[in-house]
Amino acid sequence: MGIWAYMTSNNLVHIIDILIIWFLLYKVITFVEGTRALQIMFGVGAIVLVKVIAWSLGLVVLSWLMDQVITWAPIALVVIFQQEIRRGLESLGRRMTVRKRHLDNEQVRDLIKALDMALQYMSKRRIGALITINGKDTLEEYIKTGIPLNATITGQLLINIFIPNTPLHDGAVIISDDQIATAASYLPLSESTRIPKELGTRHRAAVGISEATDAVTVVVSEETGEISITQRGDLLRNMDQESYLNFFEKQWLTEDTKGKKNNWLQFFWKGGKQ
């Protein structure tokens, strides 16, 4: 009985070990998907395959050469993947310093109203814009690159910031909690190959910040007036008014449990009669 229990627990440990490895591999593949890193990983896999074939066929010289490549590959990979490694460590660090949003539903509705007004105005007039709204991850690193405003969120102010040929129109506006924190901020550019070639720097910056944080970023194209949204590395294009309003509401509005609680209290107070 003791041996059987030991074997069962030992097998369970091995299963957990394998599941963890598969999970880590899945995370690595999804992290590098659509980037040059994925192509390089396939190249590394090809080198390992050649090594195995050379060793099994007894090709001494080729096997030795592959050994040298594999020995020095980790150093080369660190150099090649330095941006991806830095981005991954930054993302991990932000996940470990998560902070909660403090916007109530009334503030969220005011934010959505201001965004709607600004997006409609700029889209119709093809005024390019890049607006990032923080989630749980901190955006302090990017806020420091911009010009501090710490202003109340209004549609008029957002429009005025992005009017062409004004000092603040280049770069991103970052909205943190219930304020416009900065304008003209610099965001990291994505190297994803999935971004259509016709899209410019604003869209690459929007995808880049969404790959590094959980922020929602809105882009208005100055060429077409098209409204796009990025989050978690995803790019949602051709968002009409109904689409982006539904998106914002699902992202930020929370269930009003306080109101429901009051309704139940009134229900019982009245003896179950409505």
XYZ file of N, CA and C in Angstrom:
822
model
N 0.832 -1.204 0.000
C 0.000 0.000 0.000
C 0.865 1.252 0.000
N 1.972 1.196 0.797
C 2.868 2.344 0.865
C 3.572 2.572 -0.459
N 4.008 1.468 -1.121
C 4.686 1.587 -2.421
C 3.737 2.143 -3.462
N 2.511 1.652 -3.456
C 1.506 2.127 -4.417
C 1.232 3.626 -4.237
N 1.124 4.049 -2.978
C 0.906 5.476 -2.702
C 2.085 6.304 -3.161
N 3.309 5.763 -2.952
C 4.518 6.487 -3.388
C 4.546 6.628 -4.905
N 4.247 5.510 -5.618
C 4.240 5.537 -7.088
C 3.173 6.506 -7.603
N 2.010 6.519 -6.966
C 0.944 7.408 -7.400
C 1.330 8.877 -7.209
N 1.897 9.192 -6.046
C 2.313 10.575 -5.795
C 3.455 10.985 -6.709
N 4.362 10.024 -7.002
C 5.490 10.309 -7.898
C 4.997 10.588 -9.309
N 4.036 9.802 -9.775
C 3.465 10.031 -11.101
C 2.736 11.372 -11.169
N 2.058 11.721 -10.071
C 1.353 12.999 -10.029
C 2.332 14.165 -10.154
N 3.486 14.044 -9.501
C 4.508 15.081 -9.597
C 5.006 15.216 -11.030
N 5.233 14.083 -11.704
C 5.689 14.108 -13.096
C 4.646 14.752 -14.005
N 3.370 14.444 -13.767
C 2.294 15.025 -14.580
C 2.249 16.541 -14.395
N 2.363 16.970 -13.129
C 2.374 18.412 -12.862
C 3.569 19.076 -13.527
N 4.724 18.408 -13.461
C 5.945 18.927 -14.086
C 5.762 19.108 -15.587
N 5.178 18.099 -16.248
C 4.948 18.161 -17.699
C 3.945 19.257 -18.045
N 2.891 19.383 -17.247
C 1.886 20.418 -17.510
C 2.488 21.814 -17.386
N 3.351 22.009 -16.393
C 3.995 23.311 -16.223
C 4.876 23.630 -17.422
N 5.636 22.631 -17.898
C 6.510 22.841 -19.059
C 5.693 23.188 -20.295
N 4.594 22.453 -20.504
C 3.738 22.742 -21.659
C 3.131 24.142 -21.566
N 2.744 24.535 -20.357
C 2.179 25.869 -20.157
C 3.219 26.943 -20.470
N 4.443 26.752 -19.994
C 5.511 27.727 -20.261
C 5.819 27.800 -21.753
N 5.848 26.648 -22.419
C 6.087 26.639 -23.865
C 4.968 27.365 -24.608
N 3.735 27.134 -24.178
C 2.589 27.809 -24.789
C 2.702 29.319 -24.625
N 3.083 29.763 -23.416
C 3.228 31.189 -23.159
C 4.337 31.799 -24.012
N 5.450 31.085 -24.155
C 6.564 31.588 -24.968
C 6.140 31.718 -26.422
N 5.447 30.705 -26.952
C 5.017 30.727 -28.352
C 4.014 31.850 -28.592
N 3.040 32.017 -27.688
C 2.059 33.100 -27.865
C 2.710 34.473 -27.716
N 3.757 34.555 -26.889
C 4.437 35.834 -26.673
C 5.196 36.264 -27.918
N 5.826 35.294 -28.626
C 6.647 35.641 -29.793
C 5.873 35.509 -31.097
N 4.617 35.080 -31.024
C 3.831 34.898 -32.248
C 3.710 36.216 -33.008
N 3.963 36.143 -34.295
C 3.860 37.317 -35.144
C 5.084 38.215 -35.111
N 6.171 37.790 -34.439
C 7.388 38.577 -34.387
C 8.529 37.808 -35.034
N 9.648 38.491 -35.226
C 10.816 37.826 -35.811
C 11.355 36.756 -34.883
N 11.041 36.840 -33.591
C 11.525 35.852 -32.633
C 11.008 34.459 -32.972
N 9.771 34.355 -33.456
C 9.201 33.060 -33.798
C 9.978 32.421 -34.943
N 10.357 33.202 -35.940
C 11.138 32.681 -37.060
C 12.501 32.181 -36.590
N 13.125 32.929 -35.663
C 14.429 32.516 -35.146
C 14.295 31.239 -34.325
N 13.189 31.098 -33.585
C 12.966 29.873 -32.820
C 12.850 28.660 -33.746
N 12.200 28.839 -34.889
C 12.139 27.753 -35.869
C 13.535 27.413 -36.381
N 14.364 28.449 -36.559
C 15.746 28.212 -36.995
C 16.533 27.419 -35.970
N 16.346 27.758 -34.683
C 17.016 27.014 -33.613
C 16.547 25.561 -33.600
N 15.251 25.359 -33.801
C 14.720 23.999 -33.867
C 15.322 23.211 -35.017
N 15.545 23.884 -36.157
C 16.159 23.214 -37.305
C 17.588 22.797 -36.997
N 18.316 23.657 -36.275
C 19.705 23.322 -35.899
C 19.731 22.098 -34.992
N 18.842 22.065 -34.016
C 18.775 20.904 -33.116
C 18.423 19.640 -33.888
N 17.517 19.745 -34.851
C 17.136 18.593 -35.668
C 18.322 18.080 -36.482
N 19.098 19.006 -37.071
C 20.290 18.614 -37.833
C 21.292 17.910 -36.927
N 21.446 18.422 -35.687
C 22.356 17.796 -34.726
C 21.949 16.359 -34.437
N 20.649 16.134 -34.214
C 20.158 14.786 -33.909
C 20.387 13.849 -35.089
N 20.101 14.333 -36.297
C 20.289 13.506 -37.496
C 21.769 13.181 -37.699
N 22.654 14.203 -37.526
C 24.097 13.989 -37.701
C 24.633 12.985 -36.691
N 24.136 13.088 -35.440
C 24.587 12.154 -34.394
C 24.109 10.735 -34.683
N 22.869 10.588 -35.148
C 22.331 9.249 -35.416
C 22.990 8.596 -36.627
N 23.443 9.397 -37.601
C 24.079 8.858 -38.801
C 25.592 8.757 -38.671
N 26.126 9.232 -37.539
C 27.567 9.150 -37.328
C 28.372 10.169 -38.104
N 27.782 11.296 -38.462
C 28.492 12.360 -39.189
C 29.249 13.204 -38.163
N 30.512 12.833 -37.931
C 31.285 13.392 -36.823
C 31.505 14.896 -36.978
N 31.960 15.311 -38.157
C 32.290 16.725 -38.360
C 31.047 17.601 -38.243
N 29.968 17.188 -38.898
C 28.725 17.964 -38.838
C 28.188 18.003 -37.412
N 28.280 16.878 -36.685
C 27.812 16.825 -35.305
C 28.629 17.766 -34.421
N 29.962 17.804 -34.635
C 30.827 18.711 -33.860
C 30.478 20.175 -34.154
N 30.238 20.457 -35.434
C 29.883 21.830 -35.812
C 28.578 22.264 -35.164
N 27.594 21.376 -35.147
C 26.320 21.694 -34.507
C 26.487 21.874 -33.001
N 27.398 21.101 -32.400
C 27.678 21.269 -30.971
C 28.196 22.673 -30.676
N 29.078 23.176 -31.549
C 29.624 24.522 -31.356
C 28.530 25.584 -31.486
N 27.652 25.379 -32.476
C 26.552 26.330 -32.676
C 25.631 26.346 -31.454
N 25.292 25.147 -30.952
C 24.391 25.053 -29.801
C 25.043 25.624 -28.548
N 26.372 25.446 -28.412
C 27.084 25.957 -27.239
C 27.039 27.476 -27.168
N 27.228 28.120 -28.329
C 27.279 29.586 -28.347
C 25.932 30.239 -28.635
N 24.935 29.413 -28.961
C 23.613 29.959 -29.306
C 22.973 30.781 -28.192
N 23.048 30.340 -26.895
C 22.390 31.142 -25.843
C 22.857 32.588 -25.793
N 24.180 32.812 -25.986
C 24.697 34.185 -25.968
C 24.134 34.969 -27.140
N 24.120 34.331 -28.314
C 23.583 35.009 -29.500
C 22.109 35.320 -29.341
N 21.367 34.396 -28.736
C 19.931 34.610 -28.559
C 19.651 35.767 -27.602
N 20.458 35.902 -26.543
C 20.287 37.021 -25.613
C 20.488 38.342 -26.330
N 21.493 38.393 -27.216
C 21.769 39.616 -27.970
C 20.626 39.911 -28.947
N 20.175 38.874 -29.660
C 19.133 39.054 -30.670
C 17.792 39.385 -30.041
N 17.488 38.717 -28.924
C 16.171 38.860 -28.301
C 16.161 39.862 -27.153
N 17.129 40.759 -27.082
C 17.210 41.637 -25.921
C 15.952 42.486 -25.744
N 15.365 42.963 -26.844
C 14.146 43.770 -26.727
C 12.977 42.927 -26.237
N 12.844 41.699 -26.778
C 11.752 40.820 -26.365
C 11.900 40.408 -24.909
N 13.147 40.111 -24.486
C 13.392 39.728 -23.098
C 13.066 40.883 -22.163
N 13.497 42.090 -22.545
C 13.223 43.270 -21.723
C 11.723 43.498 -21.606
N 11.015 43.367 -22.750
C 9.575 43.573 -22.734
C 8.872 42.536 -21.862
N 9.341 41.279 -21.934
C 8.740 40.224 -21.132
C 8.953 40.429 -19.648
N 10.177 40.838 -19.261
C 10.465 41.093 -17.851
C 9.680 42.296 -17.337
N 9.550 43.326 -18.179
C 8.751 44.487 -17.782
C 7.305 44.081 -17.546
N 6.783 43.271 -18.465
C 5.392 42.824 -18.339
C 5.199 42.005 -17.073
N 6.160 41.125 -16.776
C 6.082 40.311 -15.561
C 6.140 41.191 -14.326
N 7.021 42.198 -14.344
C 7.127 43.108 -13.211
C 5.846 43.876 -12.977
N 5.178 44.286 -14.065
C 3.927 45.028 -13.915
C 2.831 44.136 -13.354
N 2.839 42.855 -13.764
C 1.822 41.937 -13.244
C 1.976 41.754 -11.733
N 3.222 41.883 -11.243
C 3.488 41.688 -9.814
C 3.226 42.947 -9.002
N 3.006 44.072 -9.701
C 2.701 45.327 -9.001
C 1.358 45.862 -9.478
N 0.383 44.975 -9.527
C -0.954 45.324 -10.016
C -1.624 46.314 -9.071
N -2.303 47.267 -9.625
C -3.068 48.198 -8.808
C -4.481 48.283 -9.373
N -5.418 48.571 -8.543
C -6.825 48.584 -8.940
C -7.240 49.934 -9.500
N -8.182 49.904 -10.423
C -8.771 51.148 -10.895
C -9.708 51.687 -9.830
N -9.792 53.000 -9.751
C -10.626 53.619 -8.726
C -11.768 54.427 -9.350
N -12.128 54.128 -10.568
C -13.220 54.850 -11.220
C -14.543 54.162 -10.906
N -15.514 54.945 -10.450
C -16.842 54.385 -10.287
C -17.596 54.514 -11.612
N -18.799 53.973 -11.659
C -19.545 53.951 -12.916
C -19.861 55.347 -13.444
N -20.088 56.275 -12.545
C -20.380 57.640 -12.982
C -19.157 58.261 -13.663
N -17.986 58.044 -13.101
C -16.759 58.547 -13.714
C -16.489 57.855 -15.045
N -16.792 56.556 -15.097
C -16.602 55.810 -16.344
C -17.504 56.362 -17.441
N -18.744 56.648 -17.102
C -19.667 57.206 -18.099
C -19.204 58.569 -18.591
N -18.653 59.370 -17.685
C -18.102 60.673 -18.100
C -16.914 60.478 -19.038
N -16.067 59.502 -18.729
C -14.913 59.204 -19.581
C -15.369 58.754 -20.971
N -16.336 57.838 -21.009
C -16.837 57.340 -22.293
C -17.469 58.473 -23.099
N -18.207 59.350 -22.435
C -18.842 60.489 -23.114
C -17.793 61.411 -23.727
N -16.716 61.680 -22.976
C -15.656 62.545 -23.481
C -14.943 61.900 -24.659
N -14.654 60.600 -24.552
C -14.000 59.889 -25.652
C -14.884 59.878 -26.894
N -16.174 59.626 -26.697
C -17.105 59.579 -27.823
C -17.140 60.912 -28.565
N -17.235 61.994 -27.828
C -17.272 63.314 -28.449
C -16.002 63.582 -29.248
N -14.853 63.277 -28.634
C -13.574 63.531 -29.300
C -13.393 62.636 -30.524
N -13.737 61.364 -30.400
C -13.548 60.425 -31.516
C -14.440 60.780 -32.698
N -15.680 61.141 -32.441
C -16.582 61.514 -33.528
C -16.068 62.757 -34.262
N -15.628 63.736 -33.505
C -15.133 64.985 -34.107
C -13.878 64.714 -34.935
N -12.911 63.997 -34.352
C -11.630 63.788 -35.038
C -11.743 62.818 -36.200
N -12.605 61.824 -36.060
C -12.766 60.853 -37.138
C -13.353 61.506 -38.392
N -14.380 62.340 -38.211
C -15.021 63.003 -39.348
C -14.075 63.970 -40.057
N -13.155 64.556 -39.293
C -12.227 65.549 -39.869
C -10.839 64.968 -40.135
N -10.698 63.658 -39.913
C -9.430 62.946 -40.142
C -8.266 63.594 -39.397
N -8.492 63.790 -38.128
C -7.447 64.299 -37.239
C -6.835 63.105 -36.524
N -5.556 62.855 -36.748
C -4.893 61.713 -36.139
C -4.815 61.833 -34.631
N -5.051 60.720 -33.923
C -5.037 60.744 -32.464
C -4.575 59.405 -31.918
N -3.979 59.453 -30.726
C -3.509 58.251 -30.028
C -3.777 58.454 -28.535
N -4.738 57.702 -27.994
C -5.174 57.881 -26.608
C -5.068 56.545 -25.879
N -4.317 56.524 -24.797
C -4.137 55.313 -23.990
C -4.813 55.488 -22.634
N -5.649 54.519 -22.280
C -6.361 54.557 -20.997
C -5.853 53.420 -20.131
N -5.367 53.743 -18.943
C -4.731 52.727 -18.109
C -5.728 51.698 -17.600
N -5.209 50.494 -17.369
C -6.002 49.443 -16.736
C -5.478 49.206 -15.336
N -5.129 47.962 -15.023
C -4.563 47.648 -13.714
C -3.053 47.850 -13.688
N -2.404 47.691 -14.854
C -0.950 47.868 -14.911
C -0.593 49.349 -14.869
N 0.511 49.655 -14.211
C 0.955 51.042 -14.132
C 1.546 51.502 -15.459
N 1.329 52.770 -15.775
C 1.881 53.372 -16.990
C 2.889 54.467 -16.653
N 3.404 54.446 -15.425
C 4.285 55.515 -14.960
C 5.497 55.706 -15.871
N 6.051 54.599 -16.357
C 7.236 54.701 -17.224
C 6.949 55.533 -18.462
N 5.760 55.389 -19.017
C 5.400 56.104 -20.236
C 4.870 57.499 -19.929
N 4.252 57.647 -18.773
C 3.780 58.968 -18.359
C 4.957 59.933 -18.220
N 6.090 59.423 -17.742
C 7.272 60.267 -17.534
C 7.843 60.816 -18.848
N 7.514 60.180 -19.971
C 8.065 60.643 -21.246
C 7.272 61.793 -21.846
N 6.102 62.087 -21.284
C 5.239 63.112 -21.870
C 5.270 64.423 -21.120
N 4.400 65.307 -21.534
C 4.250 66.621 -20.894
C 3.084 66.544 -19.921
N 3.333 66.765 -18.622
C 2.271 66.620 -17.616
C 1.126 67.610 -17.829
N -0.085 67.105 -17.709
C -1.277 67.964 -17.773
C -2.096 67.862 -16.497
N -2.334 66.616 -16.042
C -3.155 66.378 -14.851
C -4.460 67.171 -14.932
N -5.129 67.032 -16.076
C -6.321 67.821 -16.352
C -7.580 66.960 -16.321
N -8.702 67.599 -16.108
C -9.991 66.916 -16.153
C -10.245 66.400 -17.576
N -10.802 65.209 -17.668
C -11.049 64.592 -18.974
C -12.278 65.219 -19.623
N -12.077 65.897 -20.734
C -13.190 66.440 -21.516
C -12.928 66.182 -22.994
N -14.006 66.065 -23.739
C -13.865 65.871 -25.175
C -13.198 67.055 -25.840
N -13.531 68.255 -25.393
C -12.956 69.466 -25.990
C -11.444 69.503 -25.829
N -10.955 69.127 -24.642
C -9.510 69.145 -24.403
C -8.804 68.091 -25.254
N -9.381 66.898 -25.364
C -8.782 65.856 -26.190
C -8.683 66.308 -27.647
N -9.734 66.938 -28.134
C -9.731 67.443 -29.512
C -8.639 68.487 -29.685
N -8.561 69.420 -28.761
C -7.608 70.520 -28.869
C -6.163 70.021 -28.859
N -5.901 68.968 -28.097
C -4.541 68.431 -28.012
C -4.069 67.912 -29.364
N -4.966 67.264 -30.113
C -4.557 66.606 -31.350
C -4.746 67.454 -32.609
N -5.135 68.713 -32.458
C -5.222 69.589 -33.621
C -3.839 69.669 -34.274
N -3.729 69.439 -35.580
C -2.419 69.423 -36.250
C -1.636 70.715 -36.051
N -0.306 70.554 -36.055
C 0.641 71.673 -35.960
C 0.588 72.410 -34.633
N 0.101 71.731 -33.600
C 0.159 72.290 -32.252
C 1.246 71.541 -31.468
N 1.787 72.128 -30.406
C 2.926 71.521 -29.701
C 2.676 70.124 -29.137
N 1.416 69.775 -28.827
C 1.137 68.514 -28.147
C 0.559 67.426 -29.049
N 0.374 67.709 -30.329
C -0.388 66.759 -31.148
C 0.386 65.484 -31.475
N 1.728 65.531 -31.455
C 2.513 64.313 -31.681
C 2.605 63.507 -30.403
N 2.625 62.211 -30.530
C 2.703 61.351 -29.357
C 1.330 60.961 -28.849
N 1.314 60.380 -27.654
C 0.083 59.824 -27.095
C -0.402 60.613 -25.893
N -1.707 60.686 -25.761
C -2.331 61.152 -24.526
C -2.528 59.939 -23.635
N -2.123 60.052 -22.383
C -2.315 58.962 -21.428
C -3.319 59.399 -20.375
N -4.398 58.620 -20.286
C -5.424 58.865 -19.268
C -5.191 57.883 -18.134
N -4.914 58.420 -16.956
C -4.665 57.593 -15.777
C -5.726 57.892 -14.733
N -6.507 56.851 -14.410
C -7.617 56.998 -13.468
C -8.606 58.046 -13.987
N -8.776 59.164 -13.308
C -9.804 60.119 -13.724
C -9.213 61.412 -14.267
N -7.975 61.356 -14.804
C -7.342 62.549 -15.329
C -6.600 62.274 -16.630
N -6.449 63.331 -17.432
C -5.518 63.269 -18.555
C -4.144 63.536 -17.949
N -3.350 62.493 -17.781
C -2.071 62.623 -17.077
C -1.053 63.389 -17.905
N -0.873 62.963 -19.166
C 0.142 63.594 -20.020
C -0.322 63.625 -21.469
N 0.355 64.459 -22.229
C 0.221 64.481 -23.689
C 1.626 64.365 -24.272
N 1.696 64.032 -25.560
C 2.978 63.893 -26.267
C 3.871 62.841 -25.625
N 3.280 61.762 -25.117
C 4.057 60.673 -24.517
C 4.532 59.699 -25.591
N 5.660 59.060 -25.329
C 6.213 58.073 -26.243
C 5.806 56.673 -25.789
N 5.310 55.879 -26.732
C 4.923 54.500 -26.463
C 5.844 53.553 -27.231
N 6.040 52.335 -26.728
C 6.913 51.373 -27.431
C 6.280 50.907 -28.732
N 7.083 50.817 -29.787
C 6.582 50.372 -31.082
C 6.618 48.848 -31.173
N 5.536 48.274 -31.630
C 5.472 46.825 -31.798
C 6.255 46.405 -33.045
N 6.861 45.222 -32.967
C 7.549 44.642 -34.122
C 6.750 43.502 -34.722
N 5.488 43.407 -34.353
C 4.646 42.321 -34.844
C 4.491 42.388 -36.361
N 4.599 41.233 -36.995
C 4.427 41.142 -38.446
C 2.958 41.041 -38.837
N 2.084 40.961 -37.837
C 0.644 40.849 -38.122
C -0.009 42.202 -38.371
N 0.715 43.278 -38.088
C 0.160 44.613 -38.315
C 0.195 44.917 -39.808
N -0.940 45.247 -40.415
C -0.960 45.548 -41.855
C 0.027 46.653 -42.223
N 0.648 46.513 -43.371
C 1.700 47.439 -43.786
C 1.177 48.855 -44.026
N -0.110 48.978 -44.328
C -0.639 50.315 -44.612
C -0.809 51.152 -43.341
N -0.696 50.528 -42.173
C -0.837 51.255 -40.919
C 0.498 51.859 -40.498
N 0.435 53.021 -39.858
C 1.646 53.765 -39.547
C 2.108 53.629 -38.108
N 2.887 54.635 -37.691
C 3.530 54.616 -36.375
C 2.524 54.626 -35.237
N 1.425 55.377 -35.379
C 0.430 55.420 -34.303
C -0.109 54.027 -33.982
N -0.418 53.273 -35.019
C -0.970 51.941 -34.801
C 0.088 50.999 -34.204
N 1.334 51.128 -34.642
C 2.400 50.292 -34.076
C 2.628 50.626 -32.605
N 2.524 51.913 -32.274
C 2.661 52.324 -30.878
C 1.485 51.796 -30.050
N 0.290 51.833 -30.624
C -0.895 51.347 -29.916
C -0.790 49.849 -29.635
N -0.339 49.087 -30.633
C -0.155 47.644 -30.425
C 0.976 47.402 -29.439
N 2.047 48.213 -29.545
C 3.194 48.042 -28.659
C 2.841 48.200 -27.195
N 2.077 49.239 -26.856
C 1.702 49.449 -25.457
C 0.729 48.372 -24.999
N -0.075 47.836 -25.918
C -1.013 46.773 -25.540
C -0.292 45.447 -25.318
N 0.881 45.265 -25.945
C 1.680 44.069 -25.712
C 2.404 44.135 -24.367
N 2.724 45.356 -23.920
C 3.490 45.526 -22.692
C 2.608 45.694 -21.461
N 1.361 46.181 -21.632
C 0.467 46.433 -20.499
C -0.947 46.000 -20.857
N -1.854 46.165 -19.893
C -3.263 45.825 -20.149
C -4.084 47.065 -20.522
N -3.391 48.147 -20.890
C -4.085 49.392 -21.236
C -4.913 49.238 -22.507
N -5.967 50.030 -22.594
C -6.769 50.142 -23.817
C -6.306 51.393 -24.560
N -6.007 51.259 -25.841
C -5.532 52.394 -26.629
C -6.419 52.593 -27.845
N -6.787 53.839 -28.078
C -7.652 54.200 -29.203
C -6.838 54.998 -30.209
N -6.973 54.643 -31.480
C -6.245 55.321 -32.554
C -7.237 55.867 -33.569
N -7.016 57.102 -33.986
C -7.765 57.680 -35.107
C -6.774 57.911 -36.232
N -7.047 57.330 -37.392
C -6.156 57.468 -38.538
C -6.359 58.826 -39.201
N -5.253 59.521 -39.429
C -5.367 60.823 -40.084
C -5.535 60.677 -41.601
N -5.253 59.486 -42.143
C -5.447 59.256 -43.580
C -6.900 58.929 -43.912
N -7.538 58.101 -43.081
C -8.888 57.621 -43.401
C -9.936 58.022 -42.370
N -9.515 58.440 -41.175
C -10.467 58.712 -40.110
C -10.935 57.458 -39.399
N -10.374 56.308 -39.764
C -10.761 55.032 -39.159
C -10.397 55.005 -37.673
N -11.295 54.458 -36.857
C -11.067 54.317 -35.422
C -10.687 52.869 -35.116
N -9.566 52.693 -34.418
C -9.094 51.365 -34.035
C -8.852 51.330 -32.538
N -8.932 50.124 -31.973
C -8.684 49.924 -30.543
C -7.715 48.756 -30.377
N -6.756 48.908 -29.462
C -5.851 47.802 -29.160
C -5.931 47.444 -27.688
N -5.784 46.154 -27.414
C -5.713 45.658 -26.043
C -5.148 44.250 -26.083
N -4.198 43.988 -25.153
C -3.580 42.661 -25.051
C -3.013 42.176 -26.383
N -2.457 43.077 -27.163
C -1.847 42.711 -28.428
C -2.808 42.575 -29.585
N -4.104 42.715 -29.330
C -5.110 42.604 -30.390
C -5.414 43.989 -30.970
N -5.613 44.025 -32.279
C -5.947 45.263 -32.988
C -7.336 45.138 -33.577
N -8.258 45.958 -33.081
C -9.638 45.965 -33.568
C -9.811 47.171 -34.479
N -10.097 46.933 -35.751
C -10.175 48.014 -36.722
C -11.620 48.300 -37.132
N -11.780 49.444 -37.802
C -13.089 49.847 -38.341
C -14.186 49.847 -37.277
N -13.875 50.447 -36.146
C -14.851 50.514 -35.051
C -15.787 51.693 -35.282
N -17.068 51.392 -35.445
C -18.028 52.487 -35.536
C -18.448 52.903 -34.132
N -19.323 53.896 -34.043
C -19.681 54.447 -32.739
C -20.295 53.388 -31.822
N -21.209 52.619 -32.352
C -21.855 51.593 -31.533
C -20.852 50.553 -31.044
N -19.913 50.171 -31.918
C -18.934 49.140 -31.564
C -18.015 49.595 -30.447
N -17.448 50.797 -30.569
C -16.504 51.201 -29.526
C -17.208 51.571 -28.221
N -18.447 52.073 -28.299
C -19.179 52.351 -27.063
C -19.481 51.052 -26.310
N -19.889 50.012 -27.035
C -20.126 48.710 -26.406
C -18.841 48.152 -25.804
N -17.730 48.328 -26.518
C -16.436 47.848 -26.032
C -16.068 48.544 -24.724
N -16.175 49.871 -24.701
C -15.822 50.622 -23.497
C -16.691 50.215 -22.313
N -17.982 50.076 -22.551
C -18.896 49.729 -21.460
C -18.583 48.355 -20.882
N -18.286 47.394 -21.747
C -17.961 46.043 -21.269
C -16.638 46.030 -20.503
N -15.712 46.892 -20.927
C -14.402 46.923 -20.289
C -14.428 47.584 -18.922
N -15.174 48.655 -18.786
C -15.010 49.522 -17.608
C -16.203 49.607 -16.680
N -17.420 49.435 -17.186
C -18.580 49.532 -16.308
C -18.685 48.284 -15.436
N -18.963 48.481 -14.176
C -19.125 47.368 -13.248
C -20.583 47.259 -12.832
N -20.949 46.067 -12.376
C -22.335 45.833 -11.963
C -22.643 46.648 -10.725
N -23.771 47.322 -10.727
C -24.166 48.177 -9.606
C -24.804 47.323 -8.518
N -23.941 46.669 -7.717
C -24.442 45.778 -6.671
C -25.097 46.550 -5.536
N -24.648 47.797 -5.363
C -25.232 48.608 -4.296
C -26.708 48.865 -4.563
N -27.026 49.189 -5.813
C -28.419 49.439 -6.164
C -29.265 48.189 -6.011
N -28.696 47.037 -6.383
C -29.447 45.789 -6.252
C -29.703 45.465 -4.789
N -28.676 45.750 -3.955
C -28.834 45.484 -2.535
C -29.974 46.321 -1.954
N -30.018 47.585 -2.351
C -31.088 48.457 -1.861
C -32.456 47.963 -2.306
N -32.537 47.454 -3.560
C -33.809 46.937 -4.059
C -34.278 45.747 -3.234
N -33.334 44.864 -2.876
C -33.703 43.693 -2.071
C -34.144 44.112 -0.668
N -33.452 45.117 -0.084
C -33.841 45.592 1.238
C -35.263 46.166 1.221
N -35.568 46.930 0.157
C -36.909 47.484 0.034
C -37.942 46.380 -0.152
N -37.544 45.324 -0.887
C -38.449 44.201 -1.133
C -38.847 43.520 0.176
N -37.819 43.234 1.015
C -38.119 42.556 2.287
C -38.812 43.509 3.262
N -38.450 44.809 3.188
C -39.078 45.787 4.101
C -40.579 45.902 3.856
N -40.950 45.721 2.546
C -42.365 45.816 2.188
C -43.088 44.465 2.329
N -42.370 43.496 2.893
C -43.008 42.189 3.108
C -43.132 41.376 1.842
N -42.211 41.598 0.923
C -42.221 40.821 -0.310
C -43.140 41.358 -1.358
N -43.680 42.564 -1.179
C -44.585 43.142 -2.165
C -43.897 44.242 -2.932
N -44.030 44.196 -4.221
C -43.433 45.234 -5.081
C -44.438 46.345 -5.355
